[in-house]
Coordinates of C-alpha atoms in Angstrom, one line a residue:
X779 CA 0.0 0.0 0.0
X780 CA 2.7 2.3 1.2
X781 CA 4.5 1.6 -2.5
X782 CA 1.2 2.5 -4.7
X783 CA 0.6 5.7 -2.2
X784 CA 4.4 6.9 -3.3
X785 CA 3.8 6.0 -7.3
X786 CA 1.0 7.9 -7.1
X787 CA 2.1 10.8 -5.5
X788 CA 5.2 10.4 -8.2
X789 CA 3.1 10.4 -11.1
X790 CA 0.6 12.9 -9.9
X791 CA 3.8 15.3 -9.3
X792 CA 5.3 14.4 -12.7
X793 CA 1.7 15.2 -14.5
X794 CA 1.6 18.6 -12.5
X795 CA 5.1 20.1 -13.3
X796 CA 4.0 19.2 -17.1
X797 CA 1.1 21.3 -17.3
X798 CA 2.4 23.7 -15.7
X799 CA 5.5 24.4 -18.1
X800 CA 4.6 26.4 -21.2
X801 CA 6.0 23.8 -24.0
X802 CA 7.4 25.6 -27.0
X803 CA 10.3 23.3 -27.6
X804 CA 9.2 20.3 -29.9
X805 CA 10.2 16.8 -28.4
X806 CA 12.2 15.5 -31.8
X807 CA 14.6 18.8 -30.7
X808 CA 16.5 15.7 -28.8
X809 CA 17.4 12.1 -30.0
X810 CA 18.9 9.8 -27.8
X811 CA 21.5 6.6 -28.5
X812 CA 23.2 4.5 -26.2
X813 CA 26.8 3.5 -26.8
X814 CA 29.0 0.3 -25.7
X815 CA 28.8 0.1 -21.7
X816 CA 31.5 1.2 -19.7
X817 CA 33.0 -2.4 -18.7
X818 CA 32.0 -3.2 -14.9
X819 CA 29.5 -5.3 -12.8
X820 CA 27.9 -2.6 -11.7
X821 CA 28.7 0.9 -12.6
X822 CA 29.7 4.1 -10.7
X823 CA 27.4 7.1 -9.7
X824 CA 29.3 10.6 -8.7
X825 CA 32.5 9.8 -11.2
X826 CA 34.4 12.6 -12.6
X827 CA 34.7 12.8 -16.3
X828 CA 35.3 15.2 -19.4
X829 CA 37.1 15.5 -22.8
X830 CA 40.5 15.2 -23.5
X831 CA 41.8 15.7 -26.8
X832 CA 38.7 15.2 -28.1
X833 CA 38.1 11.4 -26.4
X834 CA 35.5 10.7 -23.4
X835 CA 37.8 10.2 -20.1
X836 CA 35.7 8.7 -17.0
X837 CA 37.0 8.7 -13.3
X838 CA 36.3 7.2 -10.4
X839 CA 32.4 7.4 -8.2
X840 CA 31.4 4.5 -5.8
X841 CA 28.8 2.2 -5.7
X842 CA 27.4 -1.0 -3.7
X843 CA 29.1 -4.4 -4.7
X844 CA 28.2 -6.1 -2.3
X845 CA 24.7 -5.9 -4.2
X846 CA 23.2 -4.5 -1.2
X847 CA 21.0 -1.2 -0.8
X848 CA 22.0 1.2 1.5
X849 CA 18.5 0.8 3.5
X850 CA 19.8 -2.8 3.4
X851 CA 22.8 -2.4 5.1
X852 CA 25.3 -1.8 2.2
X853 CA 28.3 -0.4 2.4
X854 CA 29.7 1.7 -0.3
X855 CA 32.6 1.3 -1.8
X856 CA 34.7 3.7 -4.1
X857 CA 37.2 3.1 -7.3
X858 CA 40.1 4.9 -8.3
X859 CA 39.8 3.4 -11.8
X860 CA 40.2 5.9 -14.8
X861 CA 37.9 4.7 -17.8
X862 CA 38.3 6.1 -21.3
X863 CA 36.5 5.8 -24.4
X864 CA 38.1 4.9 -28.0
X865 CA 35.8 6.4 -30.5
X866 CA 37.3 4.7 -33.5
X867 CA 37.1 1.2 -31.7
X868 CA 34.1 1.6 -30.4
X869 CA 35.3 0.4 -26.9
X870 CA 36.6 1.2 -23.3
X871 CA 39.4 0.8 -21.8
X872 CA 41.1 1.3 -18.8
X873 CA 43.8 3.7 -18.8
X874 CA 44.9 4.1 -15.2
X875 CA 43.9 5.2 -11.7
X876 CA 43.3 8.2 -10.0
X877 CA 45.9 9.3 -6.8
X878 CA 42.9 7.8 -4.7
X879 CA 39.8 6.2 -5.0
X880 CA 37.3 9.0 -5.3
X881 CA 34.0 10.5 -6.0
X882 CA 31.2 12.8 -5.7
X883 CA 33.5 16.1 -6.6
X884 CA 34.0 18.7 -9.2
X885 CA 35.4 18.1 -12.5
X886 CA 36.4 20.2 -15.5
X887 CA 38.4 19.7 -18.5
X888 CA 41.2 22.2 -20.0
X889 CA 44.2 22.4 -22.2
X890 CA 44.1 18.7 -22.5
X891 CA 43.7 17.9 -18.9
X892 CA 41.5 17.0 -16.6
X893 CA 40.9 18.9 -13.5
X894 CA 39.7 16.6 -10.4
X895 CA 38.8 18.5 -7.0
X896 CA 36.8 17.4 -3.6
X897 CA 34.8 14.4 -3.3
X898 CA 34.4 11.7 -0.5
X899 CA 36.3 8.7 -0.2
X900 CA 35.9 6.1 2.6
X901 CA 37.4 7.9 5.2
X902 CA 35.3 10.8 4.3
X903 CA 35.3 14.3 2.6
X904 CA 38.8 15.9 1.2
X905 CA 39.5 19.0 -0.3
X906 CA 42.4 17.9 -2.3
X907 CA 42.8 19.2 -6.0
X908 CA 44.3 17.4 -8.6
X909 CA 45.4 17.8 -12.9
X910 CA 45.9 14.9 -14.6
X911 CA 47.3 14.1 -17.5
X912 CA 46.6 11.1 -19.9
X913 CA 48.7 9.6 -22.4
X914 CA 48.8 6.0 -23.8
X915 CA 50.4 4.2 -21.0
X916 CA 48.3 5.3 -18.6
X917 CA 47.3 8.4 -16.1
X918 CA 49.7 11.1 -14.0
X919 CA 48.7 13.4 -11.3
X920 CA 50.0 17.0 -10.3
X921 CA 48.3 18.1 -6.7
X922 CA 47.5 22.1 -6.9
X923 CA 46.3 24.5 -4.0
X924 CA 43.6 22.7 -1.9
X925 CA 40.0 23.8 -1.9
X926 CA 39.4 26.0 1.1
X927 CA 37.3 23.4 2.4
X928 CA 36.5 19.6 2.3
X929 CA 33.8 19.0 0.3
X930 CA 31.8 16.8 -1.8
X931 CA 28.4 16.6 -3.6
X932 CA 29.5 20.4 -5.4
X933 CA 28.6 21.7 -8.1
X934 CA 30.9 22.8 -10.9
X935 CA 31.3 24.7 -13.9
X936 CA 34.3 26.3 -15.9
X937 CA 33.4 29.3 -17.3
X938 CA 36.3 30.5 -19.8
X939 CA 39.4 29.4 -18.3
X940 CA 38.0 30.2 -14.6
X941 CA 36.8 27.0 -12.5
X942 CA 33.4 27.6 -10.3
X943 CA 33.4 24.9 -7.5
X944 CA 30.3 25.6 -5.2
X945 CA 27.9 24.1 -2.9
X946 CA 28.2 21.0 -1.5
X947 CA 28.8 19.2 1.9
X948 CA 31.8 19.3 4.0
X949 CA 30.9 16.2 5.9
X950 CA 29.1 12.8 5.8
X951 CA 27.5 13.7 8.3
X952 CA 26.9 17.5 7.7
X953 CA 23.9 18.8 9.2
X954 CA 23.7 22.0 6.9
X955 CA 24.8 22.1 3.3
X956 CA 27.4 25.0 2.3
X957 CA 26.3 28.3 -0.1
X958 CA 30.1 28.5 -0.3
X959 CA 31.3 29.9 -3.3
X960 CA 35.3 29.5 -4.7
X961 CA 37.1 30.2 -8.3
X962 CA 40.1 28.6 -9.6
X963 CA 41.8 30.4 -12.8
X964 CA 43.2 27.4 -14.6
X965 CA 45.6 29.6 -16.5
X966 CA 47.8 30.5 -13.2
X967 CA 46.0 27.8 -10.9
X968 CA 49.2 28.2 -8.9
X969 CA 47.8 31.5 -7.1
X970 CA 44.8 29.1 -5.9
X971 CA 41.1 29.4 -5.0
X972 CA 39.3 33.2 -5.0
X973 CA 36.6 33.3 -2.5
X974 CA 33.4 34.5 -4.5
X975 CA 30.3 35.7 -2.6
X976 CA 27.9 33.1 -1.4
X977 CA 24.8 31.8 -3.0
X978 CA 21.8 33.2 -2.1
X979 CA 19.3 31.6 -0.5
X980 CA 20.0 28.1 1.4
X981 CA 23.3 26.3 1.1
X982 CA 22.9 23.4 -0.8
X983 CA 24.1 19.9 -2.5
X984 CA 23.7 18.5 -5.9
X985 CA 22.3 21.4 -7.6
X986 CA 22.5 21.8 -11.5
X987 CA 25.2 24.4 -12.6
X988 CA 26.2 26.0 -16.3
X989 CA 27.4 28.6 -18.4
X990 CA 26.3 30.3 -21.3
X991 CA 30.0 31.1 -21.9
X992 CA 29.5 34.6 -20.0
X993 CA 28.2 33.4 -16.5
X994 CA 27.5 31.2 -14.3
X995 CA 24.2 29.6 -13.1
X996 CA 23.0 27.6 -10.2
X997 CA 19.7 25.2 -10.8
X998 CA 18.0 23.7 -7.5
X999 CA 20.0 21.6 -5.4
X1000 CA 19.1 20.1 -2.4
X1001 CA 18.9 21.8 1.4
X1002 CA 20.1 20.3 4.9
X1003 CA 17.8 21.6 7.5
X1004 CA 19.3 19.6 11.0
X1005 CA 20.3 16.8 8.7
X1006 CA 16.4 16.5 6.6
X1007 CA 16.6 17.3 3.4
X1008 CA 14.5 20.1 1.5
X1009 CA 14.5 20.3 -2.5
X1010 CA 15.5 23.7 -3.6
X1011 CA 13.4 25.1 -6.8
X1012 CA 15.3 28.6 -6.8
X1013 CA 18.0 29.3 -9.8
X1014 CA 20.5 32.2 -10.0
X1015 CA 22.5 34.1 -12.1
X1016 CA 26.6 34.9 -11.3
X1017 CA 29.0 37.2 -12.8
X1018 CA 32.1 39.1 -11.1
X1019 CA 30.8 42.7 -12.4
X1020 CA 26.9 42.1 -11.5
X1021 CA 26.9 39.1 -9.2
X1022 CA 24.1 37.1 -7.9
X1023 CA 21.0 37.8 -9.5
X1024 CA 17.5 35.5 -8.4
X1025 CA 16.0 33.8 -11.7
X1026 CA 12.6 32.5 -11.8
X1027 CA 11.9 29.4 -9.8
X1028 CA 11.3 25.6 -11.5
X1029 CA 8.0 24.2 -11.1
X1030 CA 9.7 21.1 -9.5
X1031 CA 13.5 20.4 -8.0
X1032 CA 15.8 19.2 -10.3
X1033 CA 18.2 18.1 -7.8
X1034 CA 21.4 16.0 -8.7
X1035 CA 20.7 16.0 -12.6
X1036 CA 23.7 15.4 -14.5
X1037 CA 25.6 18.8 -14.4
X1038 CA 26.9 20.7 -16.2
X1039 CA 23.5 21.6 -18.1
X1040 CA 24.0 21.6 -21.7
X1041 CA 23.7 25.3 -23.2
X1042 CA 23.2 25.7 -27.2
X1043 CA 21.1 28.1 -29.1
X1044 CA 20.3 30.7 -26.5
X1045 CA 18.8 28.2 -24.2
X1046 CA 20.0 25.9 -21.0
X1047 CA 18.9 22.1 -21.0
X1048 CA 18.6 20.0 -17.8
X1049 CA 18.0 16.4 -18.1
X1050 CA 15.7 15.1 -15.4
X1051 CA 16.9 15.0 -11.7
X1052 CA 15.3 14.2 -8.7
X1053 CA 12.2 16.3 -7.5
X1054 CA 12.3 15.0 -4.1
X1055 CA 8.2 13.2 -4.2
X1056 CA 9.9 9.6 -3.5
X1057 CA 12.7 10.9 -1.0
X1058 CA 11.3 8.7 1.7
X1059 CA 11.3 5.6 -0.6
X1060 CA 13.2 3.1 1.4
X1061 CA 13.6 0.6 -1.9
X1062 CA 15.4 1.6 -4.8
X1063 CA 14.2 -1.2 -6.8
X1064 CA 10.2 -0.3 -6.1
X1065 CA 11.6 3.6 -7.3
X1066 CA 10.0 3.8 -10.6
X1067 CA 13.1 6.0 -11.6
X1068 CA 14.2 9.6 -11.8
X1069 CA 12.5 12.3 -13.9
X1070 CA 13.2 12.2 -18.2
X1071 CA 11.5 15.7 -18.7
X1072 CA 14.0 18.0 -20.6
X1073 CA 13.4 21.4 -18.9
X1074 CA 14.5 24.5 -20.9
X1075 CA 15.8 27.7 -19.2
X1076 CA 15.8 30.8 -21.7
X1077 CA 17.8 33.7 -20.0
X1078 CA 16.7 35.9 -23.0
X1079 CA 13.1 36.0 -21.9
X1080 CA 14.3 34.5 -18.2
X1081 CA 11.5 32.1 -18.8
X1082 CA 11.5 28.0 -18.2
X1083 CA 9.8 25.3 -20.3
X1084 CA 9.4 21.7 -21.1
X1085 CA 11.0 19.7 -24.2
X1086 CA 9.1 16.7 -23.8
X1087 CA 11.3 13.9 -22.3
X1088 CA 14.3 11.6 -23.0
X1089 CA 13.7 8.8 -25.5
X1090 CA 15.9 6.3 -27.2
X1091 CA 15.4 7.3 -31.1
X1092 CA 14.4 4.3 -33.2
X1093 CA 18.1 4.7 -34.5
X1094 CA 19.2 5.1 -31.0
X1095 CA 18.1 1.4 -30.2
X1096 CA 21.7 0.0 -31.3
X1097 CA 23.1 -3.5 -30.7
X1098 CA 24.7 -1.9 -27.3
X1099 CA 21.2 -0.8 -25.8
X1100 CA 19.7 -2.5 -23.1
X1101 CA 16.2 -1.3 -23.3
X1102 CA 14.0 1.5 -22.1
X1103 CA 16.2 4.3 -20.9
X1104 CA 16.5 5.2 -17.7
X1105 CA 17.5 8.9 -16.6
X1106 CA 20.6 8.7 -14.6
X1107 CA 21.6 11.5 -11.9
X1108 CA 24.3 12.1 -10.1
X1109 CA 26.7 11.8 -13.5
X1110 CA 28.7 14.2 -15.0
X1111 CA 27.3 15.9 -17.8
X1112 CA 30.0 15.4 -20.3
X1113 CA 29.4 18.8 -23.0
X1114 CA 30.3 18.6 -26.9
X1115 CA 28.9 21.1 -29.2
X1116 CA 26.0 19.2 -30.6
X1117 CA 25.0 17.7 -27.3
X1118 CA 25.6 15.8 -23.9
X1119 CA 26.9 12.5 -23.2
X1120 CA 25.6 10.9 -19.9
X1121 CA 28.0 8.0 -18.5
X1122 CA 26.7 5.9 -16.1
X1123 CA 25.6 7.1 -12.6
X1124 CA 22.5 6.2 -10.4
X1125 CA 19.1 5.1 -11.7
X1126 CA 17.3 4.3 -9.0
X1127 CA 18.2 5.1 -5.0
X1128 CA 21.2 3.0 -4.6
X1129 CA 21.3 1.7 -8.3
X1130 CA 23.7 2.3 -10.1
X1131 CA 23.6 1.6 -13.9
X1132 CA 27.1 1.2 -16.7
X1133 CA 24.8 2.7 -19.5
X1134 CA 26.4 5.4 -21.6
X1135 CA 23.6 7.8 -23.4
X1136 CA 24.4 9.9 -25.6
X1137 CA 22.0 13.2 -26.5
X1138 CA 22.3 15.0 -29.8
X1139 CA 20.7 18.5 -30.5
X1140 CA 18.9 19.3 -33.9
X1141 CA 19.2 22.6 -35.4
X1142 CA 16.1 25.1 -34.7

C-alpha cells in the first residue's frame, strides 16, 4: 500500500510540473543513442569525467558491490579506476587510476587535462585538487592548491578558463549544506582558490550548474535543515561585475541532474533529476526512476519550459542498448557542441547503472 501511495504521488507530481510548463520546444529537438557500456558489474554514480583531446575520459564514483541497498545495510565502496573511451574502436578501456579512490567532486576539462577537485572517499570528505594528464600508457597526477574546504556533492562549472566549484557538503555527516562559493583560474592555478560571494538563498548539494560562456548559473539543489533534506526550486545568475542575480523558480527540484547543463542556441537544458516526491522511498528497486522531462531555461526571456522527455530514437536502439532508458543522476554531464553524453551514474536510489547515453541536438 505504502509503495502505490508513493507511485502515485510520483506520477501525480510528474503530470503537475508538465502542465504547468509552457512547452514551445518540440520533443524531436532531442534524440537519444546508447553507446558500448563502460565495462563493470555494476557501474559508478558521482564519477568525474570530461574531454581530453577530443576522447571521453571517465573517473572514479562509488557504488554497492556487495549488491546490497544502502537501507539494506550496504556499504559503499569507491574506485580509483580511470575509464576512457576509444571512438574509433568503439570500446573502453582502462587507462589508469586516480591518486585515490574518489568521488562525488567537481570536474572540469582544460588544455588537455582533466581537472579533479573534492569528493568523498571512505574515510570521508577531502578537499584535495588534482590535474591529470593522460597519455597511452596510462594516467599522471599533479596536486594544486587545496580547496578552502572539504567537500563533496559540489557543483561545478568552468566558465572561460575560470573553474566555479560551489555548494556542496563538507561532511558525511553535515547537518547543513554549504552556499560556499570558490574560483580557480586554470591559466595561473598556482595562485589558488578566489573566495566568491555566497549563493543566495539556502546552502545546498547536488544542484544543477552552467554557463552560457559569459556566467555562471545555479539550478535547484538540495537543502540540509538539522540533517532533513528540503529540494530547492530557486535558480541564479553569477558574474564578477553584477553578481548574484534570483532567476525565476522551477516548477519542481531538479536536484542532482547530470551537471553541467548543456547550453546551445540561447537556451539551457537539464535532463531530469530528482524532484524530491519519492525521498522517503526506502527501496530503490520499487523507485519507478528519476525524472526524463527535458526542462529548458531561456535567459533571453528568463522564462522555463518543457521539451518533452528523453527517448531512445528508433536509431538510437543500437546493438549496445539494453532497453528502455532510464534517466541517470548524479553523472557528470560530459558537454560537446552538438549535445551531452551521460556515462553511467544512479538510476534508482542506490542503483547504479554502466549505460552510456548519448544526446544530440537538432538545429532550430
Amino acid at each position: 500500500m505504502r509503495k502505490h501511495l508513493f507511485l502515485l504521488i510520483y506520477l501525480t507530481s510528474t503530470m503537475v510540473g508538465l502542465q504547468s510548463c509552457n512547452t514551445q520546444y518540440a520533443p524531436g529537438n532531442w534524440s537519444w543513442e546508447e553507446l558500448p557500456a563502460v565495462p563493470d558489474d555494476i557501474g559508478f554514480a558521482g564519477a568525474f569525467a570530461g574531454t581530453v583531446d577530443g576522447g571521453l575520459v571517465v573517473a572514479g564514483g562509488a557504488n554497492f558491490p556487495d549488491g546490497k541497498l544502502p537501507a539494506a545495510g550496504g556499504v559503499k565502496q569507491w574506485t580509483d579506476r580511470v575509464f576512457r573511451w576509444e571512438e574509433q574502436k568503439q570500446r573502453w578501456t582502462v587507462l589508469g587510476r586516480l591518486p585515490m579512490a574518489l568521488g562525488y567532486g567537481a570536474s572540469a576539462s582544460f588544455d588537455g587535462k582533466l581537472y579533479i577537485a573534492g569528493g568523498s572517499h571512505g574515510g570521508g570528505h577531502t578537499d584535495k585538487v588534482y590535474c591529470l594528464r593522460f597519455s597511452n600508457t596510462g594516467v599522471t597526477s599533479e596536486e594544486l592548491p587545496q580547496l578552502p574546504q572539504t567537500l563533496a556533492n559540489t557543483g561545478s562549472v568552468l566558465v572561460g578558463a575560470v573553474w566555479y566549484v560551489l555548494g556542496g557538503i563538507g561532511t558525511a555527516d553535515a547537518q547543513y549544506a554549504s552556499n560556499g562559493c570558490y574560483a580557480l583560474d586554470l591559466l595561473q592555478p598556482n595562485k589558488g582558490w578566489q573566495v566568491c560571494p555566497p549563493v543566495p538563498g539556502k546552502g545546498r548539494m547536488l544542484a544543477v550548474v552552467g554557463t552560457d560562456g559569459e556566467a555562471l548559473y545555479v539550478f535547484s539543489g538540495v537543502a540540509l535543515v538539522a540533517g532533513q533534506r528540503e529540494y530547492l526550486r530557486d535558480a541564479y545568475r553569477y558574474s564578477s561585475v553584477d553578481g548574484w542575480q534570483p532567476l525565476p523558480d522551477l516548477k519542481s527540484a531538479v536536484a542532482a541532474a547530470p551537471s553541467p547543463a548543456y547550453y546551445g542556441q540561447g537556451r539551457f537544458y537539464i535532463f531530469g533529476g530528482d524532484d524530491g516526491a519519492l525521498v522517503n522511498m526506502s527501496s530503490g528497486r520499487d523507485h519507478p526512476g528519476f525524472s526524463k522531462l527535458i526542462r529548458v531555461f531561456d535567459p533571453t526571456v528568463s522564462r522555463w519550459s518543457v521539451a518533452g522527455e528523453m527517448t531512445l530514437s528508433t536509431q538510437g536502439a543500437t546493438p549496445h542498448s539494453s532497453g528502455k532508458l532510464e534517466a541517470p543522476v548524479t553523472t557528470t554531464g560530459v558537454l560537446s557542441a552538438t549535445g551531452v553524453t551521460l556515462v553511467m551514474g544512479e538510476v534508482r536510489p542506490g542503483i547504479r547503472t554502466t549505460r552510456v547515453l548519448k544526446g544530440s541536438m537538432a538545429k532550430d
